[in-house]
Coordinates of C-alpha atoms in Angstrom, one line a residue:
M1 CA 0.0 0.0 0.0
S2 CA 1.4 3.4 -1.0
N3 CA 1.8 6.2 1.6
I4 CA -0.8 8.2 -0.3
T5 CA -3.4 5.4 -0.1
R6 CA -2.5 5.0 3.6
L7 CA -2.9 8.7 4.2
V8 CA -6.1 9.1 2.3
V9 CA -7.9 6.0 3.8
L10 CA -6.6 6.5 7.3
G11 CA -7.4 10.2 7.2
A12 CA -10.9 9.5 5.9
V13 CA -11.5 7.0 8.8
R14 CA -10.4 9.7 11.2
Q15 CA -12.6 12.3 9.6
F16 CA -15.8 10.3 9.6
E17 CA -15.3 7.8 12.4
P18 CA -17.0 5.6 13.4
V19 CA -17.5 4.6 9.8
H20 CA -18.0 1.6 7.6
G21 CA -16.1 0.8 4.4
Y22 CA -19.0 1.3 2.0
F23 CA -19.5 4.9 3.2
L24 CA -15.7 5.5 2.8
R25 CA -15.8 4.1 -0.7
R26 CA -18.8 6.2 -1.8
E27 CA -17.4 9.4 -0.2
L28 CA -13.9 9.0 -1.5
M29 CA -15.1 8.4 -5.0
T30 CA -16.9 11.8 -4.8
W31 CA -13.4 13.2 -4.2
H32 CA -12.2 11.6 -7.4
V33 CA -9.4 9.7 -5.6
D34 CA -9.4 7.2 -8.4
E35 CA -8.2 10.0 -10.7
W36 CA -5.7 12.0 -8.6
A37 CA -4.5 9.4 -6.2
N38 CA -5.0 6.2 -8.3
I39 CA -7.0 4.7 -5.5
Q40 CA -9.6 2.3 -7.0
P41 CA -12.8 1.4 -5.1
G42 CA -11.6 -2.1 -4.3
S43 CA -8.3 -0.9 -2.9
I44 CA -10.1 1.0 -0.2
Y45 CA -11.3 -2.2 1.4
N46 CA -7.8 -3.7 1.0
A47 CA -6.4 -0.6 2.7
L48 CA -8.8 -1.0 5.6
K49 CA -7.7 -4.6 6.1
S50 CA -4.1 -3.6 6.0
L51 CA -4.6 -0.7 8.4
K52 CA -6.4 -3.0 10.8
Q53 CA -3.5 -5.5 10.6
D54 CA -1.0 -2.7 11.3
G55 CA -3.0 -1.7 14.4
Y56 CA -3.9 1.8 13.0
I57 CA -7.7 1.2 12.9
Q58 CA -9.9 -1.2 14.8
E59 CA -13.4 -2.6 14.5
N60 CA -16.1 -0.8 16.5
G61 CA -19.1 -3.1 16.0
T62 CA -21.3 -3.6 13.0
E63 CA -24.2 -1.8 11.3
A64 CA -27.1 -3.2 9.4
A65 CA -29.6 -1.3 7.3
G66 CA -32.7 -3.0 6.0
K67 CA -31.9 -6.3 4.2
R68 CA -28.3 -5.4 3.5
P69 CA -25.5 -7.4 5.1
E70 CA -24.0 -6.1 8.3
R71 CA -21.1 -3.7 7.7
T72 CA -18.1 -3.5 9.9
I73 CA -17.6 -0.1 11.6
Y74 CA -14.0 1.2 12.0
Q75 CA -12.3 3.9 14.1
T76 CA -8.7 5.0 14.4
T77 CA -6.5 3.7 17.2
P78 CA -4.1 6.0 19.2
N79 CA -1.3 4.5 17.1
G80 CA -3.3 5.2 14.0
V81 CA -3.7 8.9 14.9
V82 CA 0.1 9.1 15.4
E83 CA 0.7 7.5 12.0
L84 CA -1.8 9.8 10.4
M85 CA -0.1 12.9 11.8
R86 CA 3.3 11.6 10.7
L87 CA 2.1 11.0 7.2
L88 CA 0.3 14.3 7.0
R89 CA 3.3 16.3 8.3
Q90 CA 5.6 14.5 5.9
T91 CA 3.3 15.5 3.1
L92 CA 2.9 19.1 4.3
W93 CA 6.6 19.9 4.6
T94 CA 7.8 18.1 1.4
V95 CA 7.4 19.5 -2.1
E96 CA 7.3 16.8 -4.8
T97 CA 8.8 17.9 -8.1
F98 CA 6.8 15.6 -10.3
D99 CA 4.0 14.1 -8.2
T100 CA 0.7 16.0 -7.5
K101 CA -0.8 13.3 -5.4
P102 CA 0.7 14.3 -2.0
V103 CA -0.4 18.0 -2.2
M104 CA -4.0 16.8 -3.1
A105 CA -4.0 14.5 -0.1
L106 CA -2.7 17.3 2.0
T107 CA -5.5 19.6 1.0
S108 CA -8.0 16.9 2.1
F109 CA -6.8 16.6 5.7
M110 CA -4.9 19.8 6.6
F111 CA -7.7 20.7 9.0
L112 CA -6.3 18.0 11.4
L113 CA -3.3 20.3 12.0
S114 CA -3.1 23.7 13.7
R115 CA -3.6 26.9 11.6
A116 CA -0.1 28.1 12.7
E117 CA 1.6 24.9 11.4
V118 CA -0.2 25.0 8.1
V119 CA 0.7 28.7 7.6
A120 CA 4.3 28.0 8.5
A121 CA 4.5 25.0 6.1
L122 CA 2.9 26.9 3.2
K123 CA 5.4 29.6 3.6
V124 CA 8.2 27.1 3.4
R125 CA 6.6 25.3 0.4
I126 CA 6.3 28.6 -1.5
A127 CA 10.1 29.2 -1.0
E128 CA 11.0 25.6 -1.7
I129 CA 9.3 25.7 -5.1
D130 CA 11.6 28.4 -6.2
A131 CA 14.5 26.1 -5.4
K132 CA 12.9 23.2 -7.3
V133 CA 12.3 25.3 -10.4
A134 CA 15.9 26.6 -10.2
S135 CA 17.1 23.0 -10.0
N136 CA 15.0 22.1 -13.1
G137 CA 16.7 24.9 -14.9
F138 CA 20.1 23.3 -14.3
D139 CA 18.7 19.9 -15.4
I140 CA 17.6 21.6 -18.7
S141 CA 21.1 23.0 -19.1
D142 CA 22.6 19.5 -18.6
V143 CA 20.3 18.0 -21.2
A144 CA 21.5 20.6 -23.7
K145 CA 25.1 19.8 -23.0
S146 CA 24.7 16.0 -23.1
S147 CA 25.8 14.1 -26.1
T148 CA 23.5 11.1 -25.3
T149 CA 20.4 12.5 -23.7
P150 CA 17.7 13.3 -26.3
A151 CA 17.0 17.0 -26.6
Y152 CA 13.3 16.6 -26.0
V153 CA 13.9 15.3 -22.4
R154 CA 14.1 19.0 -21.4
E155 CA 10.3 19.1 -21.8
I156 CA 9.9 16.9 -18.7
F157 CA 11.6 19.6 -16.7
E158 CA 9.8 22.4 -18.5
L159 CA 6.4 20.8 -17.7
S160 CA 7.5 20.1 -14.1
S161 CA 8.5 23.8 -13.6
L162 CA 5.1 25.0 -14.9
R163 CA 3.3 22.5 -12.7
L164 CA 5.3 23.7 -9.7
R165 CA 4.6 27.4 -10.5
A166 CA 0.9 26.6 -10.6
E167 CA 1.2 24.9 -7.2
Q168 CA 3.1 27.9 -5.9
E169 CA 0.3 30.2 -7.0
W170 CA -2.3 28.0 -5.4
A171 CA -0.2 27.9 -2.2
R172 CA 0.1 31.7 -2.0
G173 CA -3.7 32.0 -2.4
L174 CA -4.3 29.3 0.3
Y175 CA -1.8 31.0 2.5
D176 CA -3.6 34.3 2.2
R177 CA -7.0 32.7 2.7
I178 CA -5.9 30.9 5.9
L179 CA -4.3 34.0 7.3
G180 CA -7.6 35.7 6.6
G181 CA -9.5 33.2 8.7
A182 CA -10.7 30.6 6.2
Y183 CA -11.4 27.1 7.4
T184 CA -11.3 25.7 10.9
F185 CA -8.2 23.8 12.2
A186 CA -7.5 21.3 14.9
D187 CA -6.5 23.9 17.5
E188 CA -9.8 25.8 16.9
I189 CA -12.2 22.9 17.4
P190 CA -13.6 22.6 20.9
A191 CA -12.5 19.5 22.8
G192 CA -14.8 16.5 22.2
T193 CA -16.0 17.7 18.8
P194 CA -15.7 15.2 16.0
P195 CA -12.9 15.8 13.5
T196 CA -15.5 16.4 10.8
A197 CA -16.2 19.8 12.3
G198 CA -13.3 21.3 10.4
R199 CA -14.5 20.3 7.0
D200 CA -17.1 22.9 6.1
S201 CA -16.0 26.1 7.7

């Protein structure tokens, strides 16, 4: 199971718990995770099984509706919450040059962190993207100097730089929106309130 699948499914359990697999499958498909995270409907159930084996989620009874079979209800364990925060922070503080999946997953679950941490990390991301784009520029220069690398390989780095600049523009806008009070974060949710409280603010 990839770290992105682990983050998305574990984060979704935390967000909606107690929750059964069918709800998660239906909900995550509305997020188009099959498109941006390459998480297919069947792999959600496999991820739940794996997360349970790893001790990150546990069964919390069953639920039956009408004539449908009973569905197992899941919730995160204390170790699962620790793992989720580790994965989320790893994603928050790391800019991927070629991969958009981590930043999409980050957007889905950033409300589990404090406003101050998200603001600080976005500031770092904005600066780090400048470094990544500069590095791409040197890669383009190396392609031009190489006697074996096809010249069109530079387009990989050109596309990457444009993608990174788009992410940077988004990060600047998000940074401003969060500073302006948008959304609700973990440190602003009253104790005892379900994690879902941060979703719609």
